[in-house]
Short mmCIF file of C-alpha atoms in Angstrom, two decimals:
data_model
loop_
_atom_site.label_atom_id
_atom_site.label_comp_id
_atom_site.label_asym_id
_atom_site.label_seq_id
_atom_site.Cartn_x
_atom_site.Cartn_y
_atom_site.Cartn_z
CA UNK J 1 0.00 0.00 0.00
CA UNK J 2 1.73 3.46 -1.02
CA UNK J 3 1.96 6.19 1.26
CA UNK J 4 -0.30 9.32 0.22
CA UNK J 5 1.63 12.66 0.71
CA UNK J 6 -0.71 15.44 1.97
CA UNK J 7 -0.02 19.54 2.30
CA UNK J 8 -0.76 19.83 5.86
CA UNK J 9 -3.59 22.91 6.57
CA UNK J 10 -1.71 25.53 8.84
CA UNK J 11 -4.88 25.78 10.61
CA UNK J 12 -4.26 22.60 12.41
CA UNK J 13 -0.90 23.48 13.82
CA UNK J 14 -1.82 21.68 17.32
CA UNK J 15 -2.17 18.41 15.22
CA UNK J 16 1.07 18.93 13.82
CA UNK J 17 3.05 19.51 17.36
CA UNK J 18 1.11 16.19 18.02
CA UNK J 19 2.70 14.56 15.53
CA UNK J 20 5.96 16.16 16.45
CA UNK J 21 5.71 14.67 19.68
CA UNK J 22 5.72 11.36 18.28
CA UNK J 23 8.74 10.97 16.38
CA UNK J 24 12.45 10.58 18.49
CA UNK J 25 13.62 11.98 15.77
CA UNK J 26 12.18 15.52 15.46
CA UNK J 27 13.62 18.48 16.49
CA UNK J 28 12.58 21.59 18.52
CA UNK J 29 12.56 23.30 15.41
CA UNK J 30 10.12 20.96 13.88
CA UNK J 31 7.75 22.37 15.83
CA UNK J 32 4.74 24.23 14.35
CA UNK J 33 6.03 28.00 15.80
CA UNK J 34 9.70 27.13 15.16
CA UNK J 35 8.90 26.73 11.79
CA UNK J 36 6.66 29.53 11.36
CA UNK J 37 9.26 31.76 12.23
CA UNK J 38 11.67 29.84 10.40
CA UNK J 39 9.70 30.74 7.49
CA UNK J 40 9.31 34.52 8.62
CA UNK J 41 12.82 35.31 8.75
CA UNK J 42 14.50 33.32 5.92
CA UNK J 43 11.26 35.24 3.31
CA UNK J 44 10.49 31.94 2.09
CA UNK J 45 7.56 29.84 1.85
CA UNK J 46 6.49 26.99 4.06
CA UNK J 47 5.23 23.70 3.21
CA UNK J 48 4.30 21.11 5.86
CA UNK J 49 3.92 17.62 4.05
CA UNK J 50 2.85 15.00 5.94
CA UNK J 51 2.80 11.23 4.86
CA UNK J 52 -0.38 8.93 5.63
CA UNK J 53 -0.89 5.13 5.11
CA UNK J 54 -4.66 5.27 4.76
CA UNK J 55 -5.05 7.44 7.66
CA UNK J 56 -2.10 6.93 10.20
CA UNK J 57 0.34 9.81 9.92
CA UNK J 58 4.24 8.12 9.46
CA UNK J 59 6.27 11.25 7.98
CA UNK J 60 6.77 14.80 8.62
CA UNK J 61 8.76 16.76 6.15
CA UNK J 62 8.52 20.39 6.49
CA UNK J 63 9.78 22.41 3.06
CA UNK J 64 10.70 25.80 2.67
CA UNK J 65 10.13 27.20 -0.50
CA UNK J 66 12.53 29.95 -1.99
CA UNK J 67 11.97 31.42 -5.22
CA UNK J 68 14.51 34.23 -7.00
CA UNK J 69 13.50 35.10 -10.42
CA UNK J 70 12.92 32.41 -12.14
CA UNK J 71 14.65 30.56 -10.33
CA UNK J 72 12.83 27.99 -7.53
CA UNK J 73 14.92 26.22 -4.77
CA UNK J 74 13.67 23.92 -1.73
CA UNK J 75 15.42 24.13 1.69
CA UNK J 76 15.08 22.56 5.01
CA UNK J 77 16.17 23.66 6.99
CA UNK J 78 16.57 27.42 5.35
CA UNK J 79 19.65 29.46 5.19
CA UNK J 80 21.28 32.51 7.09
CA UNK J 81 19.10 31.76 10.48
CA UNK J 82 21.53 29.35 11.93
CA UNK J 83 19.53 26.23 12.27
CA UNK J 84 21.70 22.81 12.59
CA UNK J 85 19.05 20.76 11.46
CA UNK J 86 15.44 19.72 10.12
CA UNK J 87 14.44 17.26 7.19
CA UNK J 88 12.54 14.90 7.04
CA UNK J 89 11.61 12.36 10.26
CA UNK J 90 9.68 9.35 10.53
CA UNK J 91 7.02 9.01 13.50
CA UNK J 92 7.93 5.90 16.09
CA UNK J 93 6.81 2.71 14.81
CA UNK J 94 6.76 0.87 17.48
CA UNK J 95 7.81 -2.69 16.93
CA UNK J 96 8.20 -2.76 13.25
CA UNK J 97 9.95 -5.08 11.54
CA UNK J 98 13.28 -3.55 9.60
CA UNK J 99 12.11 -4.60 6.89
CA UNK J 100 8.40 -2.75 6.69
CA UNK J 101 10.02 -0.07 8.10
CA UNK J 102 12.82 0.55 5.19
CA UNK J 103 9.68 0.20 2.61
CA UNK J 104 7.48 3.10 4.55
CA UNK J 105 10.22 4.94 4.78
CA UNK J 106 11.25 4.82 1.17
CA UNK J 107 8.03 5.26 0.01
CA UNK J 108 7.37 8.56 2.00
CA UNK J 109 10.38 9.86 0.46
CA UNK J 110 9.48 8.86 -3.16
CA UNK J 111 6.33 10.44 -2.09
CA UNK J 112 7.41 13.72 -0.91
CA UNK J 113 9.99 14.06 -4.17
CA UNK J 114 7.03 13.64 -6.49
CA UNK J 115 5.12 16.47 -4.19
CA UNK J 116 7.63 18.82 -4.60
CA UNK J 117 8.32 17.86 -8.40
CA UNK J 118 5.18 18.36 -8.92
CA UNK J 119 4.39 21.79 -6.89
CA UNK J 120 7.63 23.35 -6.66
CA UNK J 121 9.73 22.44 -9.38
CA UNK J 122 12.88 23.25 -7.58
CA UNK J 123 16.15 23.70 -9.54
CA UNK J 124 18.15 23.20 -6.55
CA UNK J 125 17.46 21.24 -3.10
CA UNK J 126 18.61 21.38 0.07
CA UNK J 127 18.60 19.10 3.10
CA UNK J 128 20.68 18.86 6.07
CA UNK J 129 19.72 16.01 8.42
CA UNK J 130 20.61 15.07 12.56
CA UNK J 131 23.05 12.28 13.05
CA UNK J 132 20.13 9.83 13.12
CA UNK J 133 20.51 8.45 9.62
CA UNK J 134 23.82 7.26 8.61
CA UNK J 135 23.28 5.47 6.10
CA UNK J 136 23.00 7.82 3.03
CA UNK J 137 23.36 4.89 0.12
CA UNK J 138 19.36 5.79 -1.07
CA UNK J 139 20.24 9.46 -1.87
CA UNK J 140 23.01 8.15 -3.44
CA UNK J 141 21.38 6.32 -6.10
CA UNK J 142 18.85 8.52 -6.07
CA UNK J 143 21.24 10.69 -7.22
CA UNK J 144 21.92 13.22 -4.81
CA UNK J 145 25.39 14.85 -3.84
CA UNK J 146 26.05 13.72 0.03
CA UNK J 147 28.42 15.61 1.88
CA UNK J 148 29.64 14.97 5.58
CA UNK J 149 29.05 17.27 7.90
CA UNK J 150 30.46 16.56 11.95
CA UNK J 151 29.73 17.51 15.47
CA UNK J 152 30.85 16.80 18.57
CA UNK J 153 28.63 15.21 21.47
CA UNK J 154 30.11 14.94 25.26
CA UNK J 155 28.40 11.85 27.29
CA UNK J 156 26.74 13.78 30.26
CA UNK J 157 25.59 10.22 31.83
CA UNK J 158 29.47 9.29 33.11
CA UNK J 159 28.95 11.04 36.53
CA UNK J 160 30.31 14.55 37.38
CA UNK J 161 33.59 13.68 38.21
CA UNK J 162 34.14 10.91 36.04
CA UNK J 163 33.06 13.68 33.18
CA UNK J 164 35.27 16.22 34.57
CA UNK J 165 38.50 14.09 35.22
CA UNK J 166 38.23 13.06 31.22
CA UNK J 167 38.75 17.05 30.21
CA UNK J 168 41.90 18.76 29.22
CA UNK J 169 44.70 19.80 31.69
CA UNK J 170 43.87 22.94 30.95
CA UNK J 171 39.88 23.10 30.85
CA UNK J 172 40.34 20.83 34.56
CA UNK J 173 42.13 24.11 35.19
CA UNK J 174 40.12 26.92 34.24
CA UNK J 175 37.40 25.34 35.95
CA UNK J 176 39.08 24.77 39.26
CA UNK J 177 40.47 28.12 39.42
CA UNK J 178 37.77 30.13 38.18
CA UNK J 179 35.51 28.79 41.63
CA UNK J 180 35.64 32.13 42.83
CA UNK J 181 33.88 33.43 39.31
CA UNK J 182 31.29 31.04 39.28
CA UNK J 183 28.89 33.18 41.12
CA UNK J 184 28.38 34.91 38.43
CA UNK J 185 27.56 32.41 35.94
CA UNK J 186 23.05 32.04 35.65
CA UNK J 187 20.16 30.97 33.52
CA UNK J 188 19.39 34.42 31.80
CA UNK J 189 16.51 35.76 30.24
CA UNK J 190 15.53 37.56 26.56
CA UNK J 191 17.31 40.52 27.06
CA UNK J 192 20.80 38.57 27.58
CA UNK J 193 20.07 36.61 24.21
CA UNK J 194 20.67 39.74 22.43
CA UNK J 195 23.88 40.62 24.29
CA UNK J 196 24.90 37.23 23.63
CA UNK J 197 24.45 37.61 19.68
CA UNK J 198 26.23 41.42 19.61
CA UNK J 199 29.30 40.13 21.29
CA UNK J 200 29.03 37.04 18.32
CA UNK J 201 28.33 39.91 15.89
CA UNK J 202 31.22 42.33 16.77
CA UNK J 203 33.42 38.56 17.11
CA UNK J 204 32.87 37.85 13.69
CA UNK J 205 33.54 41.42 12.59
CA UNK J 206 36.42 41.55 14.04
CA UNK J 207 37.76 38.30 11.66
CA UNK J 208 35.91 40.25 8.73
CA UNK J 209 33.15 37.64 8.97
CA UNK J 210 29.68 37.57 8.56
CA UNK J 211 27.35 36.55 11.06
CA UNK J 212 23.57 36.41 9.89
CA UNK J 213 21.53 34.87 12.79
CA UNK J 214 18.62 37.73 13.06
CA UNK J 215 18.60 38.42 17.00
CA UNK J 216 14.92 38.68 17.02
CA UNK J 217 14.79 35.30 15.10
CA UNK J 218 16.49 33.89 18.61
CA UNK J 219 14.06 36.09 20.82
CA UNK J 220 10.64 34.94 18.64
CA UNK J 221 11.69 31.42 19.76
CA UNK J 222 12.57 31.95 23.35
CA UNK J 223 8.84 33.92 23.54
CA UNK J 224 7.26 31.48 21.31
CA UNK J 225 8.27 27.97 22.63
CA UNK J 226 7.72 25.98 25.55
CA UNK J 227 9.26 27.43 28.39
CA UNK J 228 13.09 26.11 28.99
CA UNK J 229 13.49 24.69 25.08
CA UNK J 230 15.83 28.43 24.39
CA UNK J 231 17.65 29.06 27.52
CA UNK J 232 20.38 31.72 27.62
CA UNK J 233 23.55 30.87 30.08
CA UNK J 234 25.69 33.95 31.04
CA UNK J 235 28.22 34.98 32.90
CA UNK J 236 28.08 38.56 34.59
CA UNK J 237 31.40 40.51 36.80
CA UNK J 238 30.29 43.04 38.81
CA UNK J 239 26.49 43.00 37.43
CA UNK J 240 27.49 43.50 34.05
CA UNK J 241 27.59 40.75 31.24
CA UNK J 242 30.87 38.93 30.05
CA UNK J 243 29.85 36.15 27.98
CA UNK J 244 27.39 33.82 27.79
CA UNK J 245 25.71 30.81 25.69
CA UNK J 246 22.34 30.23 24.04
CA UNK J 247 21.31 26.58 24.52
CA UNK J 248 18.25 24.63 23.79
CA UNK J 249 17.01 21.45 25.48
CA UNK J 250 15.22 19.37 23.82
CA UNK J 251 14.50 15.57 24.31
CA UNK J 252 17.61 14.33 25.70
CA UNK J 253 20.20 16.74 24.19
CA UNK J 254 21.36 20.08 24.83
CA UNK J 255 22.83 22.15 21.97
CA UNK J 256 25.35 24.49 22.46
CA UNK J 257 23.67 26.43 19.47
CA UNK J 258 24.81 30.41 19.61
CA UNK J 259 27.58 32.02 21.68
CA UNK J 260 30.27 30.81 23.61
CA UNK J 261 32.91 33.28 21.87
CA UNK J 262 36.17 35.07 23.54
CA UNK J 263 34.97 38.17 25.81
CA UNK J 264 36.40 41.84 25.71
CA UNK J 265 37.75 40.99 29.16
CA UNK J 266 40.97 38.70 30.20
CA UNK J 267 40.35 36.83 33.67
CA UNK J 268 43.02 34.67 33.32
CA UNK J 269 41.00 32.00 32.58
CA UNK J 270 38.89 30.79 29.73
CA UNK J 271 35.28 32.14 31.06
CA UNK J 272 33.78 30.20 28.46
CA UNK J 273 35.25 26.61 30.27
CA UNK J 274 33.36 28.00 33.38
CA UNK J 275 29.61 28.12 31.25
CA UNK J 276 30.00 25.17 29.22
CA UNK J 277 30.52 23.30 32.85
CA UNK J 278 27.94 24.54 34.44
CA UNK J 279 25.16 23.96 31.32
CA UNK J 280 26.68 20.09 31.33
CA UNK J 281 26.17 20.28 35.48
CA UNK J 282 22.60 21.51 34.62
CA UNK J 283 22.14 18.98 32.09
CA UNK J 284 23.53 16.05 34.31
CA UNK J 285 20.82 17.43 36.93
CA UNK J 286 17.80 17.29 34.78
CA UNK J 287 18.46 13.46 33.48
CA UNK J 288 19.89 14.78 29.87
CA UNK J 289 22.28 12.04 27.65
CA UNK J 290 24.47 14.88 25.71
CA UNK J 291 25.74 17.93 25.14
CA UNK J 292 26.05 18.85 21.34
CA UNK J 293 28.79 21.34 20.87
CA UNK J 294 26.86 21.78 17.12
CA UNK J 295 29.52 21.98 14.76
CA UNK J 296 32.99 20.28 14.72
CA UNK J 297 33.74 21.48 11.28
CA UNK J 298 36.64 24.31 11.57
CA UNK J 299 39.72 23.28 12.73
CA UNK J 300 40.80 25.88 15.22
CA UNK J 301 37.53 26.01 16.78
CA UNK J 302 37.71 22.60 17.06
CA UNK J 303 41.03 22.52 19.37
CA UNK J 304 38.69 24.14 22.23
CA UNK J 305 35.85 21.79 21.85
CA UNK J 306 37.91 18.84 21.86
CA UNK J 307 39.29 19.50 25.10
CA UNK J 308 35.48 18.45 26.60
CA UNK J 309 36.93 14.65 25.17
CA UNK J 310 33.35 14.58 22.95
CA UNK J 311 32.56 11.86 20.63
CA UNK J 312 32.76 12.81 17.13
CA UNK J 313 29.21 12.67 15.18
CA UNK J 314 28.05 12.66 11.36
CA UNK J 315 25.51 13.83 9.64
CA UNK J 316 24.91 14.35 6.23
CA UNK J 317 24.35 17.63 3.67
CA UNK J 318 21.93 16.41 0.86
CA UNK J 319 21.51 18.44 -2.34
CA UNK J 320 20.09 17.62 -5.72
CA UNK J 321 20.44 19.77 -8.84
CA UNK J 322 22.11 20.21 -12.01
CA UNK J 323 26.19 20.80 -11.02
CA UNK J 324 26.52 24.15 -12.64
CA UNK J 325 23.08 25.18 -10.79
CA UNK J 326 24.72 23.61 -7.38
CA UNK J 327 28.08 24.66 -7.83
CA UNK J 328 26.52 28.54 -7.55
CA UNK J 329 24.08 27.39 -5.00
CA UNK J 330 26.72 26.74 -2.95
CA UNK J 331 27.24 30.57 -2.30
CA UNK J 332 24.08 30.53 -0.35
CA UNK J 333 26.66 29.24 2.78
CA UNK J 334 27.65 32.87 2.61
CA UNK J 335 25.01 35.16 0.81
CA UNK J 336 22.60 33.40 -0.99
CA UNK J 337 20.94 35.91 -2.67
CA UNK J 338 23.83 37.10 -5.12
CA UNK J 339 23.88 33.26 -6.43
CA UNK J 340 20.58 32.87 -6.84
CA UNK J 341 19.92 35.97 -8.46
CA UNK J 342 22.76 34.85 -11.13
CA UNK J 343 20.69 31.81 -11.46
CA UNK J 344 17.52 33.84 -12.29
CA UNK J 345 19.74 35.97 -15.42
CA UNK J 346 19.88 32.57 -17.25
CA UNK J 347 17.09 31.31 -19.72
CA UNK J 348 15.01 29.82 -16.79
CA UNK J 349 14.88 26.63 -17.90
CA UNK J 350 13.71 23.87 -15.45
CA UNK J 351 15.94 21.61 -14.01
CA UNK J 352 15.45 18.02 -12.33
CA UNK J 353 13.54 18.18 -9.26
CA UNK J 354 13.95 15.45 -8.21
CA UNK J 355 15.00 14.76 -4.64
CA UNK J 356 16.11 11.42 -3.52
CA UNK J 357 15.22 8.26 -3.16
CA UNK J 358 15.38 6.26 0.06
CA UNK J 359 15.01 7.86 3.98
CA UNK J 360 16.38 8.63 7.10
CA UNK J 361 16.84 5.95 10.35
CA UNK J 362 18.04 6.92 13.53
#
């Protein structure tokens, strides 16, 4: 029996946060207000597709639809707003064979590449996944261009001290020595979000980099979500703010998703060490598995997040297009816009749309 890809109605969003709730592998930013806003601040066009074997929902695939000129691309997640991950995610199946489950799966994906074929017409896709499909040999032959992508995770269910003991030298260091600083180290509040995302801004400025995240993107989320999914961390001397760390929670993981970057101020010590043990404390407290450092693809940031002793994770950058049309794509990792836009001077002519073939396992 095939698997009959609908356009979810926006109407129902509570229905879809249901159906959120019942796939492991969904994200915070699955939800129906993390996408909205998704959608809000990347100017594109949202598509909620939902898979149904007669009528028992199995897929959620949310699509954001981008369109320059003549020129139609498909994203999820979108660009420039600093989200890790989305895609597509199966709902828990219970005790499924392998087997039925590799067919469902496959089929919703067939499914959702005729939808957008079919609706969208997109010259160039995009898909970046979690680490909970590894196996990327279906978007392979379905003729996709993979790419690797890594992370780091840090095991927060070794015990405290086991945990700590497994650091650096020097991050056992900071954090011994900095015990007289830690008073100043809280949960924050909207407010700090922003000063967390200026001191990123003027960071990045300062290497002649650009940093795109809209602050009010990070705010709409901490206002719009369930309470303790966007949690600022920060560290304050004398009542006024040093440094601090956006986080979100969600499931079993926290995500060390926006800040964490060198202060104005030298204490002798790396701050920074002093937050990222405290939000792994925190975690450890409230029953959480990891800690995903999100991101462990640049080299010299890569020396201070290795000195936590995390486990190095995959995942997996899907696109499909014609090469000359990806090969421009590509500059949407720094402005998309300009690329696209050369995209849309050419003679518009329609290029394969379609996606992949195959799905994603955790």
């Amino acid at each position: 029996m095939t698997i009959e890809i609908v356009e979810f109605d926006e109407r129902d969003r509570d229905e879809w946060d249901t159906y959120v709730s019942r796939s492991s592998q969904a994200s915070l930013f699955h939800q129906y207000e993390a996408l909205r806003l998704q959608a809000n601040y990347s100017n594109s066009k949202l598509h909620l597709l939902v898979g149904y074997k007669t009528e028992e929902p199995v897929g959620l695939f949310p699509v954001f639809e981008i369109r320059k000129g003549l020129v139609k691309t498909a994203f999820s997640p979108p660009p420039h707003i600093g989200v890790p991950y989305l895609g597509p995610v199966m709902l828990d199946a219970g005790n499924i064979k392998s087997r039925k489950f590799e067919r469902r799966r496959n089929q919703f994906i067939d499914g959702c590449t005729e939808w957008l074929g079919e609706h969208i017409g997109p010259s160039y896709t995009h898909v970046r996944v979690g680490d909970y499909y590894t196996d990327m040999r279906t978007f392979l032959w379905g003729g996709c261009d993979v790419s690797p992508k890594y992370t780091y995770n840090v095991d927060l269910t070794r015990g405290e001290e086991d945990l700590l003991m497994s650091f650096s030298r020097s991050a056992r260091r900071n954090i011994r020595d900095g015990r007289k600083l830690v008073s100043g180290i809280e949960e924050g509040d909207r407010d700090d979000i922003c000063s967390i995302l200026t001191l990123v801004k003027n960071r990045y400025e300062e290497q002649d980099l650009s940093f795109d995240v809209p602050p009010q993107f990070v705010m709409d989320l901490y206002d719009s979500l369930p309470k303790g999914q966007v949690r600022p961390y920060v560290f304050r001397y004398d009542g006024a703010f040093v440094s601090g760390i956006v986080v979100l929670q969600n499931g079993d993981t926290l995500y060390r998703w926006l800040g964490g970057v060198r202060p104005q101020f030298d204490f002798g010590i790396d701050v920074n060490d002093l937050l990222d043990w405290r939000i792994m404390r925190d975690g450890m407290d409230d029953g959480m598995r990891r800690y995903d450092l999100v991101g462990a693809n640049n080299r010299r940031l890569n020396r201070y997040k290795s000195k936590y002793n995390p486990e190095l994770v995959t995942f997996y950058q899907i696109e499909h297009g014609a090469l000359p049309v990806r090969t421009i794509a590509h500059l949407y990792k720094s402005r998309l816009g300009p690329g696209i836009e050369m995209l849309s001077r050419g003679n518009g002519t329609s290029l394969p749309s379609r996606l992949v073939s195959g799905f994603l396992h955790r």
